[in-house]
PDB file of C-alpha atoms in Angstrom:
ATOM      1  CA  MET A   1      11.980-153.310  29.054  1.00  0.00           C
ATOM      2  CA  SER A   2      13.987-152.317  25.968  1.00  0.00           C
ATOM      3  CA  GLN A   3      16.010-154.823  23.938  1.00  0.00           C
ATOM      4  CA  THR A   4      19.245-153.261  25.170  1.00  0.00           C
ATOM      5  CA  GLU A   5      18.169-153.512  28.807  1.00  0.00           C
ATOM      6  CA  LEU A   6      17.081-157.127  28.275  1.00  0.00           C
ATOM      7  CA  SER A   7      20.421-157.975  26.644  1.00  0.00           C
ATOM      8  CA  ILE A   8      22.339-156.408  29.531  1.00  0.00           C
ATOM      9  CA  MET A   9      20.258-158.326  32.073  1.00  0.00           C
ATOM     10  CA  MET A  10      20.789-161.640  30.252  1.00  0.00           C
ATOM     11  CA  ARG A  11      24.550-161.120  29.971  1.00  0.00           C
ATOM     12  CA  SER A  12      24.707-160.255  33.667  1.00  0.00           C
ATOM     13  CA  ARG A  13      22.928-163.485  34.552  1.00  0.00           C
ATOM     14  CA  LEU A  14      25.182-165.546  32.295  1.00  0.00           C
ATOM     15  CA  TYR A  15      28.250-164.089  33.990  1.00  0.00           C
ATOM     16  CA  LEU A  16      26.689-164.957  37.352  1.00  0.00           C
ATOM     17  CA  TYR A  17      25.910-168.520  36.260  1.00  0.00           C
ATOM     18  CA  GLY A  18      29.494-168.889  35.054  1.00  0.00           C
ATOM     19  CA  ALA A  19      30.749-167.629  38.413  1.00  0.00           C
ATOM     20  CA  ALA A  20      28.600-170.188  40.230  1.00  0.00           C
ATOM     21  CA  ILE A  21      29.807-173.061  38.029  1.00  0.00           C
ATOM     22  CA  THR A  22      33.473-172.159  38.460  1.00  0.00           C
ATOM     23  CA  ALA A  23      32.937-171.805  42.211  1.00  0.00           C
ATOM     24  CA  LEU A  24      31.656-175.407  42.239  1.00  0.00           C
ATOM     25  CA  LEU A  25      34.728-176.455  40.248  1.00  0.00           C
ATOM     26  CA  ALA A  26      36.913-174.732  42.847  1.00  0.00           C
ATOM     27  CA  LEU A  27      35.119-176.647  45.592  1.00  0.00           C
ATOM     28  CA  THR A  28      35.600-179.903  43.694  1.00  0.00           C
ATOM     29  CA  GLY A  29      39.305-179.174  43.303  1.00  0.00           C
ATOM     30  CA  LEU A  30      39.590-178.462  47.017  1.00  0.00           C
ATOM     31  CA  ILE A  31      37.901-181.752  47.906  1.00  0.00           C
ATOM     32  CA  THR A  32      40.113-183.753  45.551  1.00  0.00           C
ATOM     33  CA  GLY A  33      43.267-181.989  46.719  1.00  0.00           C
ATOM     34  CA  ARG A  34      44.078-180.304  43.404  1.00  0.00           C
ATOM     35  CA  LYS A  35      45.289-176.972  44.740  1.00  0.00           C
ATOM     36  CA  GLU A  36      46.239-175.431  41.411  1.00  0.00           C
ATOM     37  CA  ASP A  37      42.795-176.123  39.959  1.00  0.00           C
ATOM     38  CA  THR A  38      41.152-174.748  43.074  1.00  0.00           C
ATOM     39  CA  ILE A  39      43.065-171.469  43.008  1.00  0.00           C
ATOM     40  CA  ILE A  40      42.557-170.858  39.298  1.00  0.00           C
ATOM     41  CA  ALA A  41      38.844-171.743  39.394  1.00  0.00           C
ATOM     42  CA  LEU A  42      38.314-169.544  42.454  1.00  0.00           C
ATOM     43  CA  LEU A  43      40.022-166.559  40.833  1.00  0.00           C
ATOM     44  CA  LEU A  44      38.026-167.046  37.640  1.00  0.00           C
ATOM     45  CA  SER A  45      34.813-167.283  39.658  1.00  0.00           C
ATOM     46  CA  ILE A  46      35.607-163.977  41.367  1.00  0.00           C
ATOM     47  CA  LEU A  47      36.350-162.287  38.037  1.00  0.00           C
ATOM     48  CA  LEU A  48      33.102-163.545  36.503  1.00  0.00           C
ATOM     49  CA  ALA A  49      31.144-162.355  39.536  1.00  0.00           C
ATOM     50  CA  ILE A  50      32.699-158.887  39.186  1.00  0.00           C
ATOM     51  CA  ASN A  51      31.786-158.899  35.496  1.00  0.00           C
ATOM     52  CA  SER A  52      28.209-159.764  36.426  1.00  0.00           C
ATOM     53  CA  LEU A  53      27.976-156.817  38.813  1.00  0.00           C
ATOM     54  CA  LEU A  54      29.539-154.414  36.301  1.00  0.00           C
ATOM     55  CA  GLN A  55      27.277-155.644  33.511  1.00  0.00           C
ATOM     56  CA  LYS A  56      24.210-155.229  35.715  1.00  0.00           C
ATOM     57  CA  ASN A  57      25.082-151.588  36.379  1.00  0.00           C
ATOM     58  CA  ARG A  58      25.672-150.748  32.718  1.00  0.00           C
ATOM     59  CA  ASN A  59      23.100-148.522  31.061  1.00  0.00           C
ATOM     60  CA  GLU A  60      24.794-147.673  27.783  1.00  0.00           C
ATOM     61  CA  SER A  61      27.219-148.743  25.069  1.00  0.00           C
ATOM     62  CA  THR A  62      28.647-152.072  24.085  1.00  0.00           C
ATOM     63  CA  LYS A  63      32.166-151.108  25.049  1.00  0.00           C
ATOM     64  CA  GLN A  64      33.788-153.722  27.265  1.00  0.00           C
ATOM     65  CA  HIS A  65      34.915-152.952  30.809  1.00  0.00           C
ATOM     66  CA  PRO A  66      38.631-153.503  31.574  1.00  0.00           C
ATOM     67  CA  VAL A  67      37.680-156.329  33.958  1.00  0.00           C
ATOM     68  CA  THR A  68      36.384-158.279  30.954  1.00  0.00           C
ATOM     69  CA  HIS A  69      39.782-157.916  29.272  1.00  0.00           C
ATOM     70  CA  ILE A  70      41.480-159.012  32.502  1.00  0.00           C
ATOM     71  CA  THR A  71      39.241-162.087  32.714  1.00  0.00           C
ATOM     72  CA  ALA A  72      40.016-163.106  29.123  1.00  0.00           C
ATOM     73  CA  ALA A  73      43.750-162.479  29.564  1.00  0.00           C
ATOM     74  CA  PHE A  74      43.818-164.423  32.842  1.00  0.00           C
ATOM     75  CA  LEU A  75      42.192-167.490  31.311  1.00  0.00           C
ATOM     76  CA  ALA A  76      44.346-167.263  28.177  1.00  0.00           C
ATOM     77  CA  VAL A  77      47.576-167.130  30.170  1.00  0.00           C
ATOM     78  CA  THR A  78      46.668-169.938  32.552  1.00  0.00           C
ATOM     79  CA  THR A  79      45.507-172.302  29.805  1.00  0.00           C
ATOM     80  CA  LEU A  80      48.557-171.610  27.656  1.00  0.00           C
ATOM     81  CA  LEU A  81      50.867-172.154  30.645  1.00  0.00           C
ATOM     82  CA  SER A  82      49.131-175.461  31.280  1.00  0.00           C
ATOM     83  CA  THR A  83      50.604-176.749  28.018  1.00  0.00           C
ATOM     84  CA  THR A  84      54.163-175.994  29.158  1.00  0.00           C
ATOM     85  CA  SER A  85      54.279-177.321  32.707  1.00  0.00           C
ATOM     86  CA  SER A  86      53.058-180.341  34.603  1.00  0.00           C
ATOM     87  CA  LEU A  87      52.268-178.067  37.544  1.00  0.00           C
ATOM     88  CA  TYR A  88      49.133-176.968  35.748  1.00  0.00           C
ATOM     89  CA  SER A  89      46.174-179.188  34.867  1.00  0.00           C
ATOM     90  CA  LEU A  90      43.995-176.566  33.226  1.00  0.00           C
ATOM     91  CA  THR A  91      44.392-177.519  29.593  1.00  0.00           C
ATOM     92  CA  PRO A  92      40.717-178.659  29.365  1.00  0.00           C
ATOM     93  CA  TRP A  93      39.736-175.040  30.087  1.00  0.00           C
ATOM     94  CA  SER A  94      41.157-174.202  26.673  1.00  0.00           C
ATOM     95  CA  TYR A  95      38.292-176.140  25.082  1.00  0.00           C
ATOM     96  CA  ILE A  96      35.707-173.573  26.198  1.00  0.00           C
ATOM     97  CA  PHE A  97      37.933-170.508  25.907  1.00  0.00           C
ATOM     98  CA  PRO A  98      37.040-169.745  22.240  1.00  0.00           C
ATOM     99  CA  MET A  99      33.341-169.867  23.135  1.00  0.00           C
ATOM    100  CA  LEU A 100      33.944-167.427  25.996  1.00  0.00           C
ATOM    101  CA  LEU A 101      35.735-165.025  23.650  1.00  0.00           C
ATOM    102  CA  PHE A 102      32.730-164.987  21.313  1.00  0.00           C
ATOM    103  CA  PHE A 103      30.573-164.233  24.355  1.00  0.00           C
ATOM    104  CA  PHE A 104      32.884-161.477  25.656  1.00  0.00           C
ATOM    105  CA  TYR A 105      33.551-159.613  22.408  1.00  0.00           C
ATOM    106  CA  PRO A 106      32.008-158.656  19.048  1.00  0.00           C
ATOM    107  CA  LEU A 107      32.341-161.161  16.217  1.00  0.00           C
ATOM    108  CA  LYS A 108      35.392-159.701  14.440  1.00  0.00           C
ATOM    109  CA  THR A 109      37.355-159.055  17.622  1.00  0.00           C
ATOM    110  CA  ALA A 110      36.550-162.519  18.960  1.00  0.00           C
ATOM    111  CA  ALA A 111      37.462-164.224  15.662  1.00  0.00           C
ATOM    112  CA  VAL A 112      40.895-162.578  15.556  1.00  0.00           C
ATOM    113  CA  SER A 113      41.503-163.385  19.235  1.00  0.00           C
ATOM    114  CA  VAL A 114      40.494-167.025  18.785  1.00  0.00           C
ATOM    115  CA  ALA A 115      42.793-167.381  15.757  1.00  0.00           C
ATOM    116  CA  LEU A 116      45.789-165.964  17.649  1.00  0.00           C
ATOM    117  CA  TYR A 117      45.034-168.072  20.719  1.00  0.00           C
ATOM    118  CA  SER A 118      44.676-171.245  18.647  1.00  0.00           C
ATOM    119  CA  VAL A 119      48.027-170.689  16.957  1.00  0.00           C
ATOM    120  CA  CYS A 120      49.742-170.127  20.325  1.00  0.00           C
ATOM    121  CA  PHE A 121      48.011-173.133  21.887  1.00  0.00           C
ATOM    122  CA  ILE A 122      48.983-175.528  19.076  1.00  0.00           C
ATOM    123  CA  LEU A 123      52.574-174.275  18.903  1.00  0.00           C
ATOM    124  CA  LEU A 124      53.088-174.540  22.660  1.00  0.00           C
ATOM    125  CA  LEU A 125      51.477-177.959  22.785  1.00  0.00           C
ATOM    126  CA  ASN A 126      53.754-179.283  20.040  1.00  0.00           C
ATOM    127  CA  THR A 127      56.831-177.705  21.628  1.00  0.00           C
ATOM    128  CA  PHE A 128      56.458-178.817  25.244  1.00  0.00           C
ATOM    129  CA  ASP A 129      54.433-182.016  25.021  1.00  0.00           C
ATOM    130  CA  ALA A 130      55.755-184.912  22.975  1.00  0.00           C
ATOM    131  CA  GLY A 131      53.688-187.672  24.558  1.00  0.00           C
ATOM    132  CA  PRO A 132      50.465-189.353  23.420  1.00  0.00           C
ATOM    133  CA  VAL A 133      48.459-186.955  25.596  1.00  0.00           C
ATOM    134  CA  LYS A 134      49.352-184.197  23.137  1.00  0.00           C
ATOM    135  CA  VAL A 135      47.371-185.860  20.350  1.00  0.00           C
ATOM    136  CA  GLU A 136      44.338-186.280  22.597  1.00  0.00           C
ATOM    137  CA  LEU A 137      44.447-182.632  23.739  1.00  0.00           C
ATOM    138  CA  LEU A 138      44.933-181.373  20.193  1.00  0.00           C
ATOM    139  CA  VAL A 139      42.055-183.430  18.796  1.00  0.00           C
ATOM    140  CA  ASN A 140      39.762-182.387  21.639  1.00  0.00           C
ATOM    141  CA  TYR A 141      40.659-178.725  21.194  1.00  0.00           C
ATOM    142  CA  LEU A 142      40.115-178.788  17.422  1.00  0.00           C
ATOM    143  CA  LEU A 143      36.802-180.592  17.870  1.00  0.00           C
ATOM    144  CA  CYS A 144      35.595-178.035  20.431  1.00  0.00           C
ATOM    145  CA  LEU A 145      36.829-175.213  18.194  1.00  0.00           C
ATOM    146  CA  LEU A 146      34.880-176.661  15.264  1.00  0.00           C
ATOM    147  CA  LEU A 147      31.725-176.913  17.396  1.00  0.00           C
ATOM    148  CA  THR A 148      32.217-173.321  18.565  1.00  0.00           C
ATOM    149  CA  CYS A 149      32.595-172.063  14.994  1.00  0.00           C
ATOM    150  CA  GLY A 150      29.475-173.981  13.995  1.00  0.00           C
ATOM    151  CA  PHE A 151      27.506-172.478  16.861  1.00  0.00           C
ATOM    152  CA  VAL A 152      28.669-168.947  16.046  1.00  0.00           C
ATOM    153  CA  LEU A 153      27.865-169.452  12.358  1.00  0.00           C
ATOM    154  CA  LEU A 154      24.332-170.596  13.196  1.00  0.00           C
ATOM    155  CA  ARG A 155      23.924-167.612  15.519  1.00  0.00           C
ATOM    156  CA  GLU A 156      24.977-165.180  12.787  1.00  0.00           C
ATOM    157  CA  VAL A 157      22.702-166.812  10.198  1.00  0.00           C
ATOM    158  CA  LYS A 158      19.765-166.622  12.579  1.00  0.00           C
ATOM    159  CA  ASP A 159      20.610-163.017  13.441  1.00  0.00           C
ATOM    160  CA  ARG A 160      20.599-162.042   9.755  1.00  0.00           C
ATOM    161  CA  GLN A 161      17.316-163.844   9.168  1.00  0.00           C
ATOM    162  CA  LEU A 162      15.641-162.068  12.079  1.00  0.00           C
ATOM    163  CA  LYS A 163      17.132-158.640  11.362  1.00  0.00           C
ATOM    164  CA  PRO A 164      14.458-157.595   8.828  1.00  0.00           C
ATOM    165  CA  LEU A 165      11.767-158.486  11.362  1.00  0.00           C
ATOM    166  CA  ARG A 166      13.184-156.301  14.113  1.00  0.00           C
ATOM    167  CA  ARG A 167      11.373-153.107  14.771  1.00  0.00           C
ATOM    168  CA  THR A 168      14.083-151.243  16.660  1.00  0.00           C
ATOM    169  CA  ASP A 169      17.836-150.829  16.546  1.00  0.00           C
ATOM    170  CA  ASN A 170      19.372-152.326  19.705  1.00  0.00           C
ATOM    171  CA  LEU A 171      21.956-149.591  20.118  1.00  0.00           C
ATOM    172  CA  THR A 172      19.802-146.471  19.776  1.00  0.00           C
ATOM    173  CA  GLN A 173      16.275-147.842  20.292  1.00  0.00           C
ATOM    174  CA  ALA A 174      15.310-146.100  17.047  1.00  0.00           C
ATOM    175  CA  SER A 175      13.014-147.878  14.616  1.00  0.00           C
ATOM    176  CA  THR A 176      14.847-149.445  11.690  1.00  0.00           C
ATOM    177  CA  ARG A 177      14.786-147.737   8.288  1.00  0.00           C
ATOM    178  CA  GLU A 178      13.010-150.727   6.720  1.00  0.00           C
ATOM    179  CA  HIS A 179       9.801-149.529   8.407  1.00  0.00           C
ATOM    180  CA  LEU A 180      10.219-145.832   7.614  1.00  0.00           C
ATOM    181  CA  ASN A 181       8.589-145.543   4.184  1.00  0.00           C
ATOM    182  CA  ASN A 182       5.560-147.582   5.140  1.00  0.00           C
ATOM    183  CA  ASP A 183       5.052-145.720   8.434  1.00  0.00           C
ATOM    184  CA  LEU A 184       5.519-142.325   6.808  1.00  0.00           C
ATOM    185  CA  GLU A 185       3.066-143.105   4.010  1.00  0.00           C
ATOM    186  CA  LYS A 186       0.457-143.980   6.619  1.00  0.00           C
ATOM    187  CA  GLU A 187       1.126-140.716   8.478  1.00  0.00           C
ATOM    188  CA  ILE A 188       0.802-138.730   5.243  1.00  0.00           C
ATOM    189  CA  GLN A 189      -2.518-140.398   4.465  1.00  0.00           C
ATOM    190  CA  ARG A 190      -3.784-139.701   7.980  1.00  0.00           C
ATOM    191  CA  SER A 191      -2.692-136.050   7.824  1.00  0.00           C
ATOM    192  CA  GLU A 192      -4.381-135.540   4.458  1.00  0.00           C
ATOM    193  CA  ARG A 193      -7.520-137.294   5.639  1.00  0.00           C
ATOM    194  CA  GLU A 194      -7.759-135.292   8.886  1.00  0.00           C
ATOM    195  CA  GLY A 195      -6.327-132.048   7.537  1.00  0.00           C
ATOM    196  CA  THR A 196      -3.543-131.920  10.142  1.00  0.00           C
ATOM    197  CA  ASP A 197       0.114-130.944   9.953  1.00  0.00           C
ATOM    198  CA  LEU A 198       3.053-133.320   9.611  1.00  0.00           C
ATOM    199  CA  THR A 199       6.785-132.617   9.688  1.00  0.00           C
ATOM    200  CA  VAL A 200       9.793-134.808   9.031  1.00  0.00           C
ATOM    201  CA  MET A 201      13.156-133.876  10.550  1.00  0.00           C
ATOM    202  CA  ALA A 202      16.575-135.226   9.616  1.00  0.00           C
ATOM    203  CA  LEU A 203      19.143-135.163  12.431  1.00  0.00           C
ATOM    204  CA  ALA A 204      22.834-136.022  12.245  1.00  0.00           C
ATOM    205  CA  LEU A 205      25.864-135.836  14.487  1.00  0.00           C
ATOM    206  CA  ASP A 206      28.246-133.160  13.236  1.00  0.00           C
ATOM    207  CA  GLU A 207      31.442-134.559  11.769  1.00  0.00           C
ATOM    208  CA  ARG A 208      33.509-131.764  13.312  1.00  0.00           C
ATOM    209  CA  GLY A 209      33.084-133.333  16.750  1.00  0.00           C
ATOM    210  CA  PHE A 210      31.996-136.890  16.055  1.00  0.00           C
ATOM    211  CA  GLY A 211      34.786-137.506  13.549  1.00  0.00           C
ATOM    212  CA  GLN A 212      37.429-136.748  16.190  1.00  0.00           C
ATOM    213  CA  VAL A 213      36.083-139.338  18.638  1.00  0.00           C
ATOM    214  CA  ASP A 214      37.694-142.779  18.789  1.00  0.00           C
ATOM    215  CA  SER A 215      35.656-145.399  16.973  1.00  0.00           C
ATOM    216  CA  ALA A 216      35.415-147.346  20.234  1.00  0.00           C
ATOM    217  CA  ASP A 217      33.335-144.477  21.689  1.00  0.00           C
ATOM    218  CA  HIS A 218      30.973-144.103  18.730  1.00  0.00           C
ATOM    219  CA  ASP A 219      28.490-146.585  20.146  1.00  0.00           C
ATOM    220  CA  ILE A 220      28.440-144.741  23.460  1.00  0.00           C
ATOM    221  CA  LEU A 221      27.531-141.468  21.758  1.00  0.00           C
ATOM    222  CA  LEU A 222      24.906-143.097  19.542  1.00  0.00           C
ATOM    223  CA  ASN A 223      23.350-144.788  22.556  1.00  0.00           C
ATOM    224  CA  LYS A 224      23.207-141.459  24.405  1.00  0.00           C
ATOM    225  CA  LEU A 225      21.711-139.725  21.385  1.00  0.00           C
ATOM    226  CA  GLY A 226      19.043-142.410  21.055  1.00  0.00           C
ATOM    227  CA  HIS A 227      18.210-141.986  24.728  1.00  0.00           C
ATOM    228  CA  THR A 228      17.975-138.197  24.283  1.00  0.00           C
ATOM    229  CA  LEU A 229      15.538-138.591  21.382  1.00  0.00           C
ATOM    230  CA  HIS A 230      13.467-141.109  23.306  1.00  0.00           C
ATOM    231  CA  GLU A 231      13.223-138.826  26.331  1.00  0.00           C
ATOM    232  CA  ASN A 232      12.420-135.610  24.470  1.00  0.00           C
ATOM    233  CA  LEU A 233       9.943-136.687  21.797  1.00  0.00           C
ATOM    234  CA  ARG A 234       6.220-137.180  22.328  1.00  0.00           C
ATOM    235  CA  GLU A 235       4.753-140.654  22.634  1.00  0.00           C
ATOM    236  CA  PHE A 236       3.185-140.488  19.176  1.00  0.00           C
ATOM    237  CA  ASP A 237       6.360-139.145  17.526  1.00  0.00           C
ATOM    238  CA  SER A 238       8.700-141.700  15.982  1.00  0.00           C
ATOM    239  CA  TYR A 239      12.354-141.743  15.048  1.00  0.00           C
ATOM    240  CA  TYR A 240      14.340-143.985  12.733  1.00  0.00           C
ATOM    241  CA  ARG A 241      18.005-144.747  12.286  1.00  0.00           C
ATOM    242  CA  TRP A 242      18.692-143.725   8.690  1.00  0.00           C
ATOM    243  CA  GLN A 243      22.444-144.223   8.458  1.00  0.00           C
ATOM    244  CA  ASP A 244      25.301-144.733  10.898  1.00  0.00           C
ATOM    245  CA  HIS A 245      24.843-141.429  12.749  1.00  0.00           C
ATOM    246  CA  GLU A 246      21.825-139.971  10.959  1.00  0.00           C
ATOM    247  CA  PHE A 247      18.228-140.188  12.136  1.00  0.00           C
ATOM    248  CA  LEU A 248      14.856-139.287  10.653  1.00  0.00           C
ATOM    249  CA  LEU A 249      12.080-138.074  12.944  1.00  0.00           C
ATOM    250  CA  VAL A 250       8.381-138.121  12.055  1.00  0.00           C
ATOM    251  CA  LEU A 251       6.308-135.558  13.989  1.00  0.00           C
ATOM    252  CA  PRO A 252       2.513-135.754  13.466  1.00  0.00           C
ATOM    253  CA  TYR A 253       0.318-132.718  14.255  1.00  0.00           C
ATOM    254  CA  THR A 254       3.382-130.474  13.905  1.00  0.00           C
ATOM    255  CA  ASN A 255       3.856-127.506  11.578  1.00  0.00           C
ATOM    256  CA  THR A 256       7.188-125.947  10.601  1.00  0.00           C
ATOM    257  CA  LYS A 257       7.234-123.392  13.432  1.00  0.00           C
ATOM    258  CA  GLN A 258       6.511-126.019  16.078  1.00  0.00           C
ATOM    259  CA  ALA A 259       9.032-128.376  14.513  1.00  0.00           C
ATOM    260  CA  MET A 260      11.776-125.759  14.700  1.00  0.00           C
ATOM    261  CA  LYS A 261      11.106-125.270  18.416  1.00  0.00           C
ATOM    262  CA  THR A 262      11.432-129.025  18.880  1.00  0.00           C
ATOM    263  CA  ALA A 263      14.590-129.051  16.756  1.00  0.00           C
ATOM    264  CA  GLU A 264      16.183-126.324  18.869  1.00  0.00           C
ATOM    265  CA  LYS A 265      15.329-128.205  22.050  1.00  0.00           C
ATOM    266  CA  LEU A 266      16.840-131.413  20.674  1.00  0.00           C
ATOM    267  CA  ARG A 267      19.936-129.587  19.443  1.00  0.00           C
ATOM    268  CA  VAL A 268      20.638-128.062  22.868  1.00  0.00           C
ATOM    269  CA  ARG A 269      19.885-131.206  24.852  1.00  0.00           C
ATOM    270  CA  ALA A 270      21.911-133.414  22.517  1.00  0.00           C
ATOM    271  CA  LYS A 271      24.918-131.132  22.937  1.00  0.00           C
ATOM    272  CA  ASN A 272      24.550-131.173  26.729  1.00  0.00           C
ATOM    273  CA  SER A 273      24.208-134.953  26.774  1.00  0.00           C
ATOM    274  CA  LEU A 274      27.014-135.814  24.365  1.00  0.00           C
ATOM    275  CA  SER A 275      29.642-133.187  25.220  1.00  0.00           C
ATOM    276  CA  ASP A 276      32.041-133.075  28.129  1.00  0.00           C
ATOM    277  CA  GLN A 277      34.884-130.860  29.287  1.00  0.00           C
ATOM    278  CA  HIS A 278      37.263-132.406  26.741  1.00  0.00           C
ATOM    279  CA  ARG A 279      35.131-132.381  23.591  1.00  0.00           C
ATOM    280  CA  SER A 280      32.076-130.726  22.086  1.00  0.00           C
ATOM    281  CA  ILE A 281      29.699-133.075  20.250  1.00  0.00           C
ATOM    282  CA  THR A 282      26.815-131.406  18.444  1.00  0.00           C
ATOM    283  CA  VAL A 283      24.018-132.211  16.013  1.00  0.00           C
ATOM    284  CA  SER A 284      22.494-130.436  13.029  1.00  0.00           C
ATOM    285  CA  ILE A 285      18.827-130.762  12.118  1.00  0.00           C
ATOM    286  CA  GLY A 286      16.808-130.126   8.969  1.00  0.00           C
ATOM    287  CA  ALA A 287      13.001-129.990   8.884  1.00  0.00           C
ATOM    288  CA  ALA A 288      10.407-130.214   6.097  1.00  0.00           C
ATOM    289  CA  SER A 289       6.633-130.064   6.538  1.00  0.00           C
ATOM    290  CA  LEU A 290       3.967-131.796   4.472  1.00  0.00           C
ATOM    291  CA  ASN A 291       2.701-130.012   1.363  1.00  0.00           C
ATOM    292  CA  VAL A 292       0.079-130.993  -1.207  1.00  0.00           C
ATOM    293  CA  GLY A 293       1.352-133.798  -3.429  1.00  0.00           C
ATOM    294  CA  ASP A 294       4.130-134.882  -1.084  1.00  0.00           C
ATOM    295  CA  THR A 295       4.999-138.562  -0.783  1.00  0.00           C
ATOM    296  CA  ALA A 296       7.184-140.368   1.712  1.00  0.00           C
ATOM    297  CA  SER A 297      10.128-140.161  -0.693  1.00  0.00           C
ATOM    298  CA  SER A 298       9.718-136.437  -1.349  1.00  0.00           C
ATOM    299  CA  MET A 299       9.434-135.613   2.362  1.00  0.00           C
ATOM    300  CA  LEU A 300      12.549-137.596   3.135  1.00  0.00           C
ATOM    301  CA  GLU A 301      14.438-135.868   0.324  1.00  0.00           C
ATOM    302  CA  LYS A 302      13.357-132.417   1.507  1.00  0.00           C
ATOM    303  CA  SER A 303      14.254-133.037   5.148  1.00  0.00           C
ATOM    304  CA  LEU A 304      17.660-134.403   4.137  1.00  0.00           C
ATOM    305  CA  ALA A 305      18.201-131.403   1.859  1.00  0.00           C
ATOM    306  CA  ALA A 306      17.438-129.073   4.775  1.00  0.00           C
ATOM    307  CA  LEU A 307      19.890-131.051   6.922  1.00  0.00           C
ATOM    308  CA  ARG A 308      22.644-130.707   4.310  1.00  0.00           C
ATOM    309  CA  GLN A 309      22.076-126.949   4.225  1.00  0.00           C
ATOM    310  CA  ALA A 310      22.327-126.810   8.022  1.00  0.00           C
ATOM    311  CA  GLN A 311      25.584-128.738   7.862  1.00  0.00           C
ATOM    312  CA  LYS A 312      26.970-126.470   5.150  1.00  0.00           C
ATOM    313  CA  GLY A 313      26.170-123.458   7.296  1.00  0.00           C
ATOM    314  CA  GLY A 314      28.282-124.825  10.131  1.00  0.00           C
ATOM    315  CA  ALA A 315      27.910-127.325  12.937  1.00  0.00           C
ATOM    316  CA  ASN A 316      25.295-127.183  15.682  1.00  0.00           C
ATOM    317  CA  ARG A 317      22.532-125.668  13.520  1.00  0.00           C
ATOM    318  CA  THR A 318      18.869-126.162  12.687  1.00  0.00           C
ATOM    319  CA  GLN A 319      17.378-125.416   9.272  1.00  0.00           C
ATOM    320  CA  SER A 320      13.851-125.621   7.901  1.00  0.00           C
ATOM    321  CA  LEU A 321      13.081-126.114   4.238  1.00  0.00           C
ATOM    322  CA  VAL A 322      11.026-122.894   4.368  1.00  0.00           C
ATOM    323  CA  ASP A 323      14.031-120.865   5.526  1.00  0.00           C
ATOM    324  CA  PHE A 324      16.199-122.543   2.913  1.00  0.00           C
ATOM    325  CA  ALA A 325      13.704-121.670   0.133  1.00  0.00           C
ATOM    326  CA  MET A 326      13.424-118.055   1.350  1.00  0.00           C
ATOM    327  CA  ASN A 327      17.220-117.660   1.329  1.00  0.00           C
ATOM    328  CA  ASP A 328      17.359-119.031  -2.218  1.00  0.00           C
ATOM    329  CA  ASN A 329      14.675-116.601  -3.385  1.00  0.00           C
ATOM    330  CA  GLN A 330      16.455-113.645  -1.761  1.00  0.00           C
ATOM    331  CA  SER A 331      19.725-114.615  -3.375  1.00  0.00           C
TER     332      SER A 331
END
């Protein structure tokens, strides 16, 4: 199971656990006769259960489903209303709301949302509640907010510490660039020792199509492209995420002619996978094969140079370093 699939499965289970807990809270409210609590907890339980089902059926992207936005908005509205009316007794839900936002959304989006929510919560609490309960609610909220921020900070620190140790990029399932030079040097040594061919290809999404796509959809396209590479390369081939939407592919036992056939196949299949009736998303590919005296750095430079020539020639193209050199000689 890939890291992305594992993450999706874990998030689905967490949504389901949350739905079960809120269902128990709804039952408790029903037993104690607190109708408002029962209704709100039951609705939240249903929304979390729907999120669990939707998350389980996801197979790409980190883009949130509208139901997730509805769930966050529902809880935000109900907890904020609880500060303005005695008909609601849901203010304690506000204590866990910031934590839920950091679970629902990426760090920056969640941080902005929590800041706006906190301002609204404090202002409403000071406006509509002048009793001693206000101080207790405010202190409890600020304490829970501080604990949430501490937890998120520790999570980010741990994530940064573990990042260099990760072998693959979660979004595209490509190996990380930190491993590229070492892996390529080993492949060069093996090729020279065994007298076999080796080709490095540089692949990038064409700006003409990719640049016109909303940033919210970038992850979807990158995930699809990673899946296309995974499905169409051999088991002993490897691919690495070089930059945001650039990849480097290492193809052992492959000469330039064979590499260009593979490049054409990837170009066509990437276009079919990424494009739809409203937009055409394409890739360009440059290839460079191993020559005497080449190092990992020189092979990377040559493959990237071939890619740049393919991009200069127009989108949706493949270019080998051999063809590029022949064109230069003819000119």
